[in-house]
Amino acid sequence: MDPDLVALAAQAVQGQPRAWRQLWARIEPLVWGLTGKWQVLGPLCRRYEERQNVVLLVMERLRERDFRRLRAFLDSPSARDERVLRSWLCTVSTRVAIDYARAHPECVDPRGRRGGERWVQIVPLAGAGAAPPLPPGRGVEVPR
């Protein structure tokens, strides 16, 4: 039987390489699922390599500075509940994925601060122009 996620995280933080590998194996499907959502990664969710990059960045973020983030979570009172840990991991993963998408060269910053390509090309419709004005007295009637 697999140890629960919280126990694996605690063992990984204590420096047990086997626990880190097991934790990675348990977390990876969760992160992979998040990277497949358009709302999180945009068009990059269709690219296998981009999704892999996000998984690696999430795992790097969890491990950086001697598991600083993971240690902070495990020190919190709610750390004993595996559901809370999963929720926290989803939050961390989503933030990493959004940061990754925003930093991607194809991303367009709506504030115009980056000059990458647009996700969507905006083109005018052929023959589209302003609608002709309605003749007087032919407007929309409002029921009374």
Tab-separated table of C-alpha atoms in Angstrom:
chain	number	residue	atom	x	y	z
A	1	MET	CA	0.000	0.000	0.000
A	2	ASP	CA	1.289	3.461	-0.923
A	3	PRO	CA	1.935	5.909	1.884
A	4	ASP	CA	-0.362	8.880	1.819
A	5	LEU	CA	0.670	12.024	0.010
A	6	VAL	CA	1.312	14.016	3.175
A	7	ALA	CA	3.643	11.331	4.539
A	8	LEU	CA	5.521	11.204	1.227
A	9	ALA	CA	5.891	14.988	1.222
A	10	ALA	CA	7.212	14.924	4.791
A	11	GLN	CA	9.712	12.187	3.936
A	12	ALA	CA	10.845	14.026	0.792
A	13	VAL	CA	11.405	17.218	2.792
A	14	GLN	CA	13.535	15.214	5.216
A	15	GLY	CA	15.833	14.335	2.311
A	16	GLN	CA	14.746	10.820	1.380
A	17	PRO	CA	15.366	10.442	-2.380
A	18	ARG	CA	13.004	7.478	-2.713
A	19	ALA	CA	10.184	9.485	-1.148
A	20	TRP	CA	10.848	12.363	-3.575
A	21	ARG	CA	10.587	9.980	-6.549
A	22	GLN	CA	7.363	8.507	-5.186
A	23	LEU	CA	5.970	11.973	-4.493
A	24	TRP	CA	6.841	13.025	-8.041
A	25	ALA	CA	5.053	9.952	-9.424
A	26	ARG	CA	1.951	10.805	-7.381
A	27	ILE	CA	1.946	14.532	-8.227
A	28	GLU	CA	2.769	14.304	-11.933
A	29	PRO	CA	-0.676	13.062	-13.088
A	30	LEU	CA	-2.345	15.861	-11.135
A	31	VAL	CA	-0.152	18.524	-12.743
A	32	TRP	CA	-0.445	16.892	-16.162
A	33	GLY	CA	-4.226	17.087	-15.909
A	34	LEU	CA	-4.093	20.782	-15.067
A	35	THR	CA	-1.785	21.538	-17.983
A	36	GLY	CA	-4.339	20.038	-20.349
A	37	LYS	CA	-6.910	22.712	-19.506
A	38	TRP	CA	-7.309	25.616	-21.910
A	39	GLN	CA	-8.270	27.907	-19.008
A	40	VAL	CA	-4.878	27.332	-17.402
A	41	LEU	CA	-2.388	27.068	-20.267
A	42	GLY	CA	-4.272	28.429	-23.253
A	43	PRO	CA	-3.247	27.042	-26.660
A	44	LEU	CA	-0.101	25.583	-25.134
A	45	CYS	CA	-2.277	22.867	-23.590
A	46	ARG	CA	-2.272	21.186	-27.012
A	47	ARG	CA	1.517	20.841	-27.061
A	48	TYR	CA	3.025	17.848	-25.305
A	49	GLU	CA	6.443	19.489	-24.820
A	50	GLU	CA	4.956	22.622	-23.270
A	51	ARG	CA	2.943	20.541	-20.821
A	52	GLN	CA	6.089	18.574	-19.921
A	53	ASN	CA	7.920	21.837	-19.294
A	54	VAL	CA	5.240	22.954	-16.860
A	55	VAL	CA	5.388	19.653	-14.969
A	56	LEU	CA	9.149	20.034	-14.612
A	57	LEU	CA	8.790	23.645	-13.479
A	58	VAL	CA	6.241	22.672	-10.836
A	59	MET	CA	8.507	19.987	-9.465
A	60	GLU	CA	11.436	22.407	-9.548
A	61	ARG	CA	9.364	24.997	-7.691
A	62	LEU	CA	8.478	22.452	-5.001
A	63	ARG	CA	12.105	21.418	-4.560
A	64	GLU	CA	13.804	24.824	-4.759
A	65	ARG	CA	15.578	26.255	-1.734
A	66	ASP	CA	15.495	22.951	0.132
A	67	PHE	CA	11.720	22.440	-0.300
A	68	ARG	CA	10.933	25.858	1.178
A	69	ARG	CA	7.324	26.001	-0.092
A	70	LEU	CA	6.578	22.392	0.768
A	71	ARG	CA	8.078	22.823	4.241
A	72	ALA	CA	5.954	25.911	4.830
A	73	PHE	CA	2.844	24.000	3.828
A	74	LEU	CA	3.715	21.015	6.007
A	75	ASP	CA	4.237	23.340	8.986
A	76	SER	CA	0.698	24.680	8.650
A	77	PRO	CA	-2.113	23.256	10.823
A	78	SER	CA	-4.102	21.997	7.832
A	79	ALA	CA	-1.198	19.968	6.440
A	80	ARG	CA	-2.445	16.662	7.818
A	81	ASP	CA	-5.305	16.435	5.332
A	82	GLU	CA	-4.377	14.946	1.957
A	83	ARG	CA	-7.243	16.800	0.261
A	84	VAL	CA	-5.835	20.114	1.446
A	85	LEU	CA	-2.390	19.157	0.150
A	86	ARG	CA	-3.875	18.246	-3.239
A	87	SER	CA	-5.701	21.568	-3.348
A	88	TRP	CA	-2.511	23.431	-2.462
A	89	LEU	CA	-0.603	21.512	-5.152
A	90	CYS	CA	-3.284	22.470	-7.698
A	91	THR	CA	-2.888	26.122	-6.716
A	92	VAL	CA	0.905	26.015	-7.031
A	93	SER	CA	0.672	24.151	-10.340
A	94	THR	CA	-1.885	26.548	-11.786
A	95	ARG	CA	0.227	29.558	-10.846
A	96	VAL	CA	3.329	28.024	-12.404
A	97	ALA	CA	1.384	27.162	-15.575
A	98	ILE	CA	-0.047	30.679	-15.880
A	99	ASP	CA	3.397	32.215	-15.343
A	100	TYR	CA	4.774	29.870	-17.997
A	101	ALA	CA	2.064	30.802	-20.490
A	102	ARG	CA	2.525	34.523	-19.860
A	103	ALA	CA	6.286	34.269	-20.355
A	104	HIS	CA	5.907	32.261	-23.555
A	105	PRO	CA	7.030	34.152	-26.687
A	106	GLU	CA	3.658	33.553	-28.359
A	107	CYS	CA	1.753	35.167	-25.519
A	108	VAL	CA	0.344	38.631	-26.019
A	109	ASP	CA	0.151	40.790	-22.959
A	110	PRO	CA	-3.185	42.639	-23.092
A	111	ARG	CA	-1.379	45.685	-21.717
A	112	GLY	CA	0.912	45.646	-24.757
A	113	ARG	CA	4.110	45.141	-22.780
A	114	ARG	CA	5.363	42.224	-24.848
A	115	GLY	CA	5.680	41.981	-28.571
A	116	GLY	CA	5.079	38.281	-29.197
A	117	GLU	CA	2.705	36.824	-31.721
A	118	ARG	CA	-0.992	36.881	-30.937
A	119	TRP	CA	-2.835	33.757	-29.827
A	120	VAL	CA	-5.649	34.795	-32.138
A	121	GLN	CA	-5.221	36.762	-35.331
A	122	ILE	CA	-7.904	39.432	-35.631
A	123	VAL	CA	-8.957	39.999	-39.229
A	124	PRO	CA	-11.790	42.123	-40.608
A	125	LEU	CA	-14.711	40.293	-42.199
A	126	ALA	CA	-14.990	40.754	-45.941
A	127	GLY	CA	-17.643	43.303	-46.775
A	128	ALA	CA	-18.238	44.106	-43.135
A	129	GLY	CA	-18.882	47.706	-42.415
A	130	ALA	CA	-21.195	49.847	-40.393
A	131	ALA	CA	-24.832	48.789	-40.538
A	132	PRO	CA	-27.000	51.174	-42.530
A	133	PRO	CA	-29.035	53.528	-40.362
A	134	LEU	CA	-32.695	52.692	-39.827
A	135	PRO	CA	-35.157	55.016	-41.515
A	136	PRO	CA	-36.998	57.371	-39.140
A	137	GLY	CA	-39.908	55.722	-37.391
A	138	ARG	CA	-38.623	52.223	-38.187
A	139	GLY	CA	-36.729	51.617	-34.944
A	140	VAL	CA	-37.343	48.871	-32.453
A	141	GLU	CA	-40.708	49.101	-30.777
A	142	VAL	CA	-40.746	48.695	-27.028
A	143	PRO	CA	-43.922	47.134	-25.586
A	144	ARG	CA	-45.702	49.244	-22.978
